[in-house]
């Protein structure tokens, strides 16, 4: 039997400092990676953009129709994302692991993403590393978010476990950074009753949440956990689990 496959997203909000352009939180990322490596089975990693992706995408007006300015933005953001990926790969490598970066926009062929290569590298024992990226399609400059990659990969490989590492404890009834009354939801089935606000270059919190819920169709276990306390992943079966389980 194949070993279980874990699909893990390191959210841009946790591995970078949101409002400081290209500020990488290397210690936080390193702690998450150490914890990831304790999980049994194969791993495929996706990371978001945080301040390496969203700041310049918004500044250059991406997504939108091709203009010289947007093309310059796509070029810059893609390079910045590759740099973030390299830093993350470096942390895996420093633990003796074998990460392998796939430039997401290069997987976009004939109108859709083709994950055959990352999946085949996974089977060979490497740790594929993918990331939310800019890409050009038709006459538009677009962003393929890390969350969409998570959904695509879930559909394709049916991972046994999916983990989203975020900068908050899980899904709340409201934005916990804005509303102190917001309550952590230990289990959710859908997005009803959740006031997901917060905007970014890829559709904001609401779309993120909807995507996570959809991922559950393809995996037995889907968790949202605070990346500052990645060890919480060991306690998903406990009544005191601090995080959100998608049912
Ligand atoms: C965005 O990916 C990537 C770019 C803006 C280029 P995500 O939307 O998955 O990133 P985070 O996790 O929200 O930062």
Short mmCIF file of N, CA and C and ligand atoms in Angstrom, two decimals, residues 9-13 47-50 53-54 57 77 81 132-134 143-147 200-202 208, ligand 1:
data_model
loop_
_atom_site.label_atom_id
_atom_site.label_comp_id
_atom_site.label_asym_id
_atom_site.label_seq_id
_atom_site.Cartn_x
_atom_site.Cartn_y
_atom_site.Cartn_z
N UNK A 9 -0.61 23.41 3.68
CA UNK A 9 -0.37 24.79 3.24
C UNK A 9 0.21 25.62 4.37
N UNK A 10 1.30 26.30 4.07
CA UNK A 10 1.85 27.28 4.99
C UNK A 10 1.32 28.63 4.50
N UNK A 11 0.36 29.16 5.22
CA UNK A 11 -0.29 30.42 4.81
C UNK A 11 0.71 31.57 4.81
N UNK A 12 0.53 32.46 3.83
CA UNK A 12 1.41 33.61 3.74
C UNK A 12 1.33 34.50 4.98
N UNK A 13 0.15 34.52 5.62
CA UNK A 13 -0.02 35.39 6.79
C UNK A 13 0.83 34.94 7.97
N UNK A 47 2.73 26.93 -0.36
CA UNK A 47 2.75 28.11 0.50
C UNK A 47 2.12 29.30 -0.19
N UNK A 48 1.65 30.21 0.65
CA UNK A 48 1.00 31.41 0.14
C UNK A 48 2.02 32.53 -0.03
N UNK A 49 1.51 33.71 -0.29
CA UNK A 49 2.40 34.81 -0.62
C UNK A 49 2.67 35.78 0.52
N UNK A 50 1.65 36.05 1.33
CA UNK A 50 1.82 37.06 2.37
C UNK A 50 2.41 38.32 1.77
N UNK A 53 3.67 38.43 -1.85
CA UNK A 53 2.74 38.29 -2.97
C UNK A 53 1.70 39.39 -3.05
N UNK A 54 1.02 39.61 -1.93
CA UNK A 54 -0.17 40.47 -2.00
C UNK A 54 0.14 41.96 -2.15
N UNK A 57 1.07 42.72 -5.78
CA UNK A 57 -0.05 42.39 -6.67
C UNK A 57 -1.08 43.52 -6.63
N UNK A 77 6.37 39.93 -8.86
CA UNK A 77 5.76 39.07 -7.85
C UNK A 77 6.22 37.62 -8.02
N UNK A 81 8.06 35.50 -5.20
CA UNK A 81 7.52 34.22 -4.72
C UNK A 81 8.57 33.12 -4.81
N UNK A 132 1.43 29.90 -4.43
CA UNK A 132 0.53 30.81 -5.12
C UNK A 132 1.38 31.70 -6.03
N UNK A 133 0.92 31.92 -7.27
CA UNK A 133 1.81 32.55 -8.25
C UNK A 133 1.02 33.42 -9.21
N UNK A 134 1.71 34.35 -9.85
CA UNK A 134 1.09 35.09 -10.96
C UNK A 134 1.21 34.23 -12.21
N UNK A 143 -3.70 35.61 -10.80
CA UNK A 143 -3.01 34.97 -9.67
C UNK A 143 -3.66 33.62 -9.43
N UNK A 144 -2.84 32.61 -9.35
CA UNK A 144 -3.34 31.29 -8.96
C UNK A 144 -2.99 31.14 -7.49
N UNK A 145 -3.98 31.13 -6.62
CA UNK A 145 -3.69 31.17 -5.18
C UNK A 145 -3.26 29.80 -4.66
N UNK A 146 -2.56 29.85 -3.54
CA UNK A 146 -2.16 28.61 -2.89
C UNK A 146 -3.37 27.77 -2.51
N UNK A 147 -4.47 28.42 -2.19
CA UNK A 147 -5.68 27.68 -1.79
C UNK A 147 -6.27 26.91 -2.98
N UNK A 200 -7.74 40.59 0.10
CA UNK A 200 -6.38 40.52 -0.41
C UNK A 200 -6.44 40.40 -1.92
N UNK A 201 -5.32 40.03 -2.54
CA UNK A 201 -5.30 39.98 -4.01
C UNK A 201 -5.97 38.73 -4.57
N UNK A 202 -6.32 37.77 -3.70
CA UNK A 202 -6.86 36.51 -4.21
C UNK A 202 -8.27 36.18 -3.72
N UNK A 208 -11.22 31.86 0.74
CA UNK A 208 -10.31 30.91 1.38
C UNK A 208 -11.10 29.84 2.12
C1 LIG B 1 -1.18 34.34 -3.21
O1 LIG B 1 -1.39 33.06 -2.75
C2 LIG B 1 0.03 34.43 -4.06
C3 LIG B 1 0.23 35.77 -4.66
C4 LIG B 1 -0.35 36.90 -4.28
C5 LIG B 1 1.16 35.83 -5.77
P1 LIG B 1 -2.37 32.88 -1.48
O2 LIG B 1 -3.60 33.69 -1.67
O3 LIG B 1 -2.53 31.43 -1.28
O4 LIG B 1 -1.47 33.52 -0.34
P2 LIG B 1 -1.75 33.80 1.21
O5 LIG B 1 -1.60 32.50 1.93
O6 LIG B 1 -3.15 34.35 1.30
O7 LIG B 1 -0.72 34.80 1.60
#
